[in-house]
Short mmCIF file of C-alpha atoms in Angstrom, two decimals:
data_model
loop_
_atom_site.label_atom_id
_atom_site.label_comp_id
_atom_site.label_asym_id
_atom_site.label_seq_id
_atom_site.Cartn_x
_atom_site.Cartn_y
_atom_site.Cartn_z
CA MET A 1 117.45 52.25 224.18
CA SER A 2 114.00 52.85 222.74
CA GLU A 3 112.59 50.40 220.22
CA SER A 4 109.54 50.55 217.95
CA THR A 5 106.73 47.99 218.17
CA PRO A 6 107.06 45.19 215.58
CA GLY A 7 104.71 45.46 212.62
CA LEU A 8 105.20 44.68 208.93
CA VAL A 9 108.64 45.04 207.35
CA THR A 10 109.38 44.61 203.65
CA VAL A 11 112.82 43.16 202.95
CA PHE A 12 114.02 43.71 199.39
CA GLY A 13 116.53 41.04 198.34
CA GLY A 14 115.74 38.94 201.40
CA SER A 15 116.55 35.57 199.81
CA GLY A 16 120.32 36.11 199.56
CA PHE A 17 123.15 35.16 201.90
CA VAL A 18 122.73 38.15 204.24
CA GLY A 19 119.02 38.56 203.52
CA THR A 20 118.07 35.11 204.77
CA GLN A 21 119.72 35.79 208.12
CA ALA A 22 118.16 39.27 208.33
CA VAL A 23 114.69 37.80 207.71
CA ARG A 24 115.29 35.28 210.49
CA ALA A 25 116.44 38.01 212.92
CA LEU A 26 113.42 40.20 212.17
CA ALA A 27 110.99 37.28 212.52
CA ARG A 28 112.47 36.41 215.91
CA ARG A 29 111.69 39.95 217.05
CA GLY A 30 108.05 39.46 216.14
CA TRP A 31 107.92 41.29 212.81
CA ARG A 32 105.75 40.10 209.97
CA VAL A 33 108.17 39.92 207.05
CA ARG A 34 107.32 40.47 203.40
CA VAL A 35 110.29 39.25 201.33
CA ALA A 36 110.36 41.11 198.01
CA VAL A 37 112.36 39.17 195.41
CA ARG A 38 112.40 38.73 191.65
CA LYS A 39 111.65 35.01 191.88
CA PRO A 40 109.48 34.25 194.93
CA SER A 41 109.25 30.59 193.91
CA LEU A 42 112.91 30.28 194.89
CA ALA A 43 112.33 31.87 198.30
CA GLN A 44 109.58 29.65 199.66
CA ASP A 45 111.97 27.98 202.09
CA LEU A 46 112.15 31.27 203.99
CA ARG A 47 108.66 30.61 205.35
CA ILE A 48 110.02 28.09 207.84
CA LEU A 49 112.20 30.77 209.47
CA GLY A 50 109.14 32.12 211.30
CA ASP A 51 105.71 31.12 212.53
CA VAL A 52 102.95 30.06 210.13
CA GLY A 53 102.08 33.01 207.91
CA GLN A 54 104.72 35.30 209.44
CA ILE A 55 107.00 35.37 206.38
CA GLN A 56 105.60 35.96 202.89
CA PRO A 57 107.70 36.00 199.69
CA VAL A 58 106.32 38.32 196.97
CA ARG A 59 107.48 39.10 193.44
CA CYS A 60 109.20 42.43 192.98
CA ASP A 61 111.64 43.91 190.49
CA ILE A 62 113.30 46.69 192.47
CA THR A 63 114.00 48.62 189.27
CA ASN A 64 110.23 48.88 188.67
CA PRO A 65 108.66 51.67 190.80
CA ALA A 66 105.20 50.10 190.53
CA ASP A 67 106.48 46.76 191.88
CA VAL A 68 108.22 48.52 194.75
CA ALA A 69 105.09 50.47 195.66
CA VAL A 70 103.03 47.27 195.84
CA ALA A 71 105.69 45.49 197.91
CA LEU A 72 105.64 48.34 200.45
CA LYS A 73 101.87 48.63 200.76
CA GLY A 74 100.96 48.70 204.44
CA ALA A 75 104.58 48.30 205.61
CA ASP A 76 105.93 50.01 208.71
CA ALA A 77 109.58 49.56 207.77
CA ALA A 78 111.75 48.57 204.82
CA VAL A 79 115.18 47.02 204.37
CA ASN A 80 116.99 47.19 201.04
CA LEU A 81 119.50 44.35 200.71
CA VAL A 82 119.60 44.22 196.92
CA GLY A 83 123.13 44.11 195.59
CA LEU A 84 124.99 42.64 192.62
CA LEU A 85 128.51 41.24 192.77
CA PHE A 86 128.77 41.20 188.99
CA GLU A 87 126.75 42.43 186.05
CA THR A 88 124.84 40.26 183.60
CA PRO A 89 122.97 41.14 180.42
CA GLY A 90 119.89 43.06 181.57
CA ARG A 91 121.08 43.43 185.18
CA GLY A 92 123.58 46.19 185.83
CA PHE A 93 125.01 47.86 188.90
CA ARG A 94 123.40 51.23 188.25
CA ALA A 95 119.88 49.85 187.85
CA ALA A 96 120.06 47.46 190.82
CA HIS A 97 121.97 49.71 193.21
CA LEU A 98 121.14 53.33 192.40
CA ASP A 99 117.79 53.16 190.62
CA GLY A 100 116.53 50.44 192.96
CA ALA A 101 117.55 52.33 196.11
CA ARG A 102 115.94 55.51 194.80
CA ASN A 103 112.70 53.65 194.03
CA VAL A 104 112.56 52.20 197.55
CA ALA A 105 113.30 55.54 199.25
CA GLU A 106 110.73 57.41 197.17
CA ALA A 107 108.08 54.74 197.83
CA CYS A 108 108.83 54.93 201.58
CA ILE A 109 108.16 58.69 201.51
CA ALA A 110 105.01 58.28 199.41
CA GLN A 111 103.60 55.58 201.69
CA ASN A 112 104.80 57.07 204.98
CA VAL A 113 107.02 54.09 205.83
CA SER A 114 108.68 55.17 209.06
CA ARG A 115 112.04 53.37 208.87
CA LEU A 116 114.31 52.51 205.95
CA VAL A 117 117.55 50.55 206.31
CA GLN A 118 119.84 50.69 203.28
CA ILE A 119 122.58 48.05 203.08
CA SER A 120 125.68 49.45 201.43
CA ALA A 121 129.34 48.45 201.78
CA ILE A 122 132.59 49.77 203.21
CA GLY A 123 134.29 51.54 200.34
CA ALA A 124 131.06 52.86 198.84
CA ASP A 125 131.91 56.22 197.28
CA PRO A 126 130.21 58.16 194.47
CA THR A 127 133.68 58.83 193.01
CA ALA A 128 135.07 55.28 193.38
CA GLU A 129 136.96 53.79 190.45
CA GLY A 130 135.03 50.52 190.55
CA ASP A 131 131.45 50.36 189.30
CA TYR A 132 130.24 48.46 192.37
CA GLY A 133 131.63 50.92 194.91
CA ARG A 134 130.61 53.94 192.85
CA THR A 135 126.98 52.90 192.39
CA LYS A 136 126.71 51.86 196.04
CA GLY A 137 128.01 55.31 197.00
CA GLN A 138 125.58 57.01 194.65
CA ALA A 139 122.77 54.95 196.16
CA GLU A 140 123.70 56.14 199.65
CA ALA A 141 123.61 59.77 198.50
CA ALA A 142 120.23 59.30 196.80
CA VAL A 143 118.70 57.64 199.87
CA ARG A 144 120.04 60.36 202.17
CA GLN A 145 118.61 63.09 199.93
CA ILE A 146 115.17 61.49 199.69
CA LYS A 147 114.84 60.10 203.23
CA PRO A 148 117.40 61.74 205.54
CA ASP A 149 116.42 59.59 208.54
CA ALA A 150 117.29 56.33 206.75
CA VAL A 151 119.87 54.07 208.39
CA ILE A 152 122.84 53.04 206.26
CA LEU A 153 124.83 49.91 207.09
CA ARG A 154 128.24 49.38 205.51
CA PRO A 155 129.66 45.89 206.16
CA SER A 156 133.17 44.75 205.30
CA ILE A 157 133.39 41.32 203.65
CA VAL A 158 130.77 39.09 205.26
CA PHE A 159 131.61 35.54 206.30
CA GLY A 160 129.49 32.59 207.39
CA ALA A 161 128.24 29.28 206.04
CA GLY A 162 127.39 29.91 202.40
CA ASP A 163 129.58 33.00 202.00
CA GLY A 164 131.14 33.83 198.66
CA PHE A 165 134.62 34.66 199.93
CA LEU A 166 136.11 31.97 202.18
CA ASN A 167 134.17 29.28 200.34
CA ARG A 168 135.43 30.52 196.99
CA PHE A 169 139.11 30.31 197.85
CA ALA A 170 138.72 27.11 199.87
CA GLY A 171 137.04 25.53 196.85
CA LEU A 172 139.76 26.83 194.55
CA ALA A 173 142.39 25.28 196.83
CA THR A 174 140.86 21.84 196.28
CA MET A 175 141.51 22.11 192.53
CA SER A 176 144.45 24.45 191.96
CA PRO A 177 148.10 24.06 192.97
CA ALA A 178 148.27 27.81 193.70
CA LEU A 179 146.12 30.63 195.01
CA PRO A 180 146.48 34.16 193.60
CA LEU A 181 147.82 36.87 195.87
CA ILE A 182 146.17 39.73 194.01
CA GLY A 183 148.20 42.88 194.39
CA GLY A 184 150.67 40.99 196.58
CA GLY A 185 148.01 40.12 199.15
CA GLU A 186 148.45 43.29 201.21
CA THR A 187 144.83 44.54 201.02
CA ARG A 188 143.32 44.63 204.50
CA PHE A 189 139.84 43.40 205.44
CA GLN A 190 137.79 43.38 208.63
CA PRO A 191 135.59 40.30 208.09
CA VAL A 192 132.20 40.53 209.79
CA TYR A 193 129.99 37.57 210.71
CA VAL A 194 126.71 37.33 208.80
CA GLY A 195 124.81 36.77 212.06
CA ASP A 196 126.14 40.08 213.41
CA VAL A 197 125.13 41.89 210.22
CA ALA A 198 121.64 40.40 210.45
CA GLU A 199 121.33 41.51 214.07
CA ALA A 200 122.51 45.00 213.05
CA VAL A 201 119.72 45.10 210.46
CA ALA A 202 117.11 44.07 213.02
CA ARG A 203 118.28 46.63 215.58
CA SER A 204 118.48 49.39 212.97
CA VAL A 205 114.83 48.78 212.13
CA VAL A 206 113.59 49.09 215.69
CA ARG A 207 115.89 51.57 217.46
CA ALA A 208 114.83 55.19 217.25
CA GLU A 209 118.35 56.50 218.00
CA ALA A 210 119.70 54.78 214.86
CA ALA A 211 117.71 57.12 212.58
CA GLY A 212 119.80 59.07 210.10
CA ARG A 213 123.07 57.38 211.06
CA THR A 214 125.63 55.37 209.13
CA PHE A 215 127.22 52.30 210.72
CA GLU A 216 130.36 50.59 209.40
CA LEU A 217 130.30 46.91 210.31
CA GLY A 218 133.53 45.02 210.83
CA GLY A 219 134.72 42.11 212.92
CA PRO A 220 137.10 42.28 215.90
CA GLU A 221 140.24 41.73 213.80
CA VAL A 222 141.83 43.13 210.67
CA TRP A 223 143.25 40.55 208.25
CA SER A 224 145.42 40.97 205.17
CA PHE A 225 144.35 39.11 202.04
CA ARG A 226 147.51 37.00 202.40
CA ASP A 227 146.67 36.08 205.99
CA ILE A 228 143.13 35.07 205.07
CA LEU A 229 144.41 32.72 202.37
CA LYS A 230 146.95 31.25 204.80
CA TYR A 231 144.21 30.70 207.34
CA ILE A 232 142.02 28.93 204.77
CA LEU A 233 144.88 26.63 203.86
CA ARG A 234 145.65 25.84 207.50
CA GLU A 235 142.01 25.14 208.30
CA THR A 236 141.51 22.90 205.26
CA GLY A 237 144.86 21.12 205.65
CA ARG A 238 146.10 21.95 202.17
CA GLN A 239 149.51 23.02 200.96
CA ARG A 240 149.31 25.48 198.09
CA LEU A 241 151.62 28.06 196.59
CA LEU A 242 150.54 31.66 197.21
CA ALA A 243 151.45 33.26 193.90
CA PRO A 244 151.70 37.08 193.70
CA LEU A 245 149.55 38.52 190.92
CA PRO A 246 150.06 42.24 190.16
CA PHE A 247 146.93 44.34 189.91
CA PHE A 248 147.38 45.05 186.19
CA ALA A 249 147.61 41.33 185.44
CA ALA A 250 144.69 40.53 187.72
CA GLU A 251 142.55 43.11 185.90
CA ILE A 252 143.24 41.34 182.62
CA VAL A 253 142.35 37.98 184.17
CA GLY A 254 139.20 39.48 185.67
CA SER A 255 138.15 41.02 182.36
CA LEU A 256 138.39 37.62 180.69
CA ALA A 257 136.84 35.67 183.57
CA GLN A 258 133.79 37.91 183.76
CA LEU A 259 132.79 36.90 180.23
CA THR A 260 131.15 33.81 181.75
CA ALA A 261 128.46 36.14 183.13
CA ILE A 262 127.13 36.47 179.57
CA LEU A 263 126.17 32.80 179.82
CA GLY A 264 124.67 33.24 183.28
CA ILE A 265 127.65 31.60 185.00
CA ALA A 266 129.04 33.40 188.04
CA PRO A 267 132.61 34.48 187.25
CA VAL A 268 135.39 33.46 189.63
CA LEU A 269 136.77 37.00 189.35
CA THR A 270 135.85 40.29 187.68
CA ARG A 271 137.84 43.38 186.84
CA ASP A 272 135.66 45.40 189.19
CA GLN A 273 136.52 43.09 192.09
CA VAL A 274 140.21 43.53 191.35
CA VAL A 275 139.78 47.31 191.37
CA MET A 276 138.11 47.12 194.80
CA LEU A 277 141.08 45.14 196.14
CA LYS A 278 143.28 48.19 195.57
CA THR A 279 141.71 49.80 198.65
CA ASP A 280 141.61 48.49 202.22
CA ASN A 281 138.17 47.33 203.36
CA VAL A 282 138.19 48.24 207.05
CA VAL A 283 136.07 50.33 209.40
CA SER A 284 137.01 54.01 209.32
CA GLN A 285 138.59 55.47 212.43
CA GLY A 286 135.90 56.98 214.64
CA ALA A 287 132.99 55.47 212.68
CA ASP A 288 129.97 54.02 214.46
CA GLY A 289 130.07 50.24 214.24
CA LEU A 290 128.56 47.11 215.76
CA ALA A 291 129.32 48.32 219.29
CA ALA A 292 127.19 51.42 218.72
CA LEU A 293 124.28 49.04 218.15
CA GLY A 294 125.12 47.03 221.25
CA ILE A 295 126.53 44.06 219.31
CA GLU A 296 129.74 42.26 220.28
CA ALA A 297 131.59 41.34 217.08
CA THR A 298 132.20 37.64 216.38
CA GLY A 299 135.66 36.63 215.22
CA LEU A 300 136.40 34.79 211.99
CA GLU A 301 138.15 31.91 213.75
CA ALA A 302 135.12 31.26 215.95
CA ILE A 303 132.85 30.50 212.99
CA ALA A 304 134.84 29.56 209.87
CA PRO A 305 135.90 26.05 211.04
CA SER A 306 132.22 25.09 211.29
CA TYR A 307 131.92 25.15 207.50
CA LEU A 308 135.43 25.05 206.06
CA TRP A 309 135.80 21.42 207.16
CA ARG A 310 133.99 20.35 203.98
CA TYR A 311 137.10 21.30 201.97
CA ARG A 312 139.45 19.03 203.93
CA ARG A 313 140.49 15.64 202.63
CA GLY A 314 138.34 13.37 204.73
CA GLY A 315 135.93 16.17 205.64
CA GLN A 316 135.04 16.59 209.31
CA PHE A 317 136.88 13.38 210.17
CA ALA A 318 140.22 14.60 208.80
CA ALA A 319 143.27 14.91 211.06
CA ASN A 320 144.03 18.25 212.68
CA PRO A 321 144.34 20.63 209.68
CA GLY A 322 146.26 23.18 211.67
CA ALA A 323 149.35 21.01 211.41
CA ALA A 324 149.56 21.48 207.65
CA ALA A 325 152.31 23.71 206.37
CA VAL A 326 151.53 26.54 204.00
CA GLU A 327 153.97 27.15 201.21
CA ALA A 328 154.07 30.88 200.58
CA ALA A 329 155.74 32.67 197.75
#
């Protein structure tokens, strides 16, 4: 497979969970990495992921075309990882996802940036009921219209140390006597390891044959929401009730919980997240995936124990958590 010569790549949103790993993967391939973030002072630790001077955080508001143009000056490639999980006053899905993606694509055309990788999500659809999925889908369409040779990556839920999914429910299990089975827990996921997503980003930047294609990234196994919660409880050695919560009730809970975002506090659940749980989050049949990029998918059970141990009583020195029984509704 043909690969381009490493040069300068601008990574928008490179200080997040996936972004940090993507920056590391690109640096290992010899790229100079410009990390475009709203608060570069909070991204200085990224410098140690590469050689001296190889990684440079810069200030950029992706919703500002002028900022984006400056961040892309002299770049050979761009990666857009900007994404919101919930809205806050002054930061909405449409501005961050759609307007931001359009700004990056237009700046790539104006500055003759050869490769653009747009990070989307499985379930992205311009007609989706949820605001997140809808604006992600609209962003894909905008990028395709402006720069048809862009690469679009659509991961399922991403796991790894620092993730916002397994850690969230494992943390909840340390405090609550029950975990919510939203919609009965039947929604299916195909969890993908953050390291595999990062490698997919790096390969999408350098491989000529990836141009203009969409890749759906999922792990080797499909899990139901119920099975994921059971696995978390087994791995952390906790016995908790799995309480069914109908979608309509969960939407009400999410609507109330998301009010904390007004105060700048990340909500434990939002209505939009509940809406997304109504649809399976798995790789479409026949879609190009990790294998099409030459990546062997890493399973959830191979990685999750390396960080879920912190939620056990006794931490890493606790007795075998797999022996704990899970009380299911």
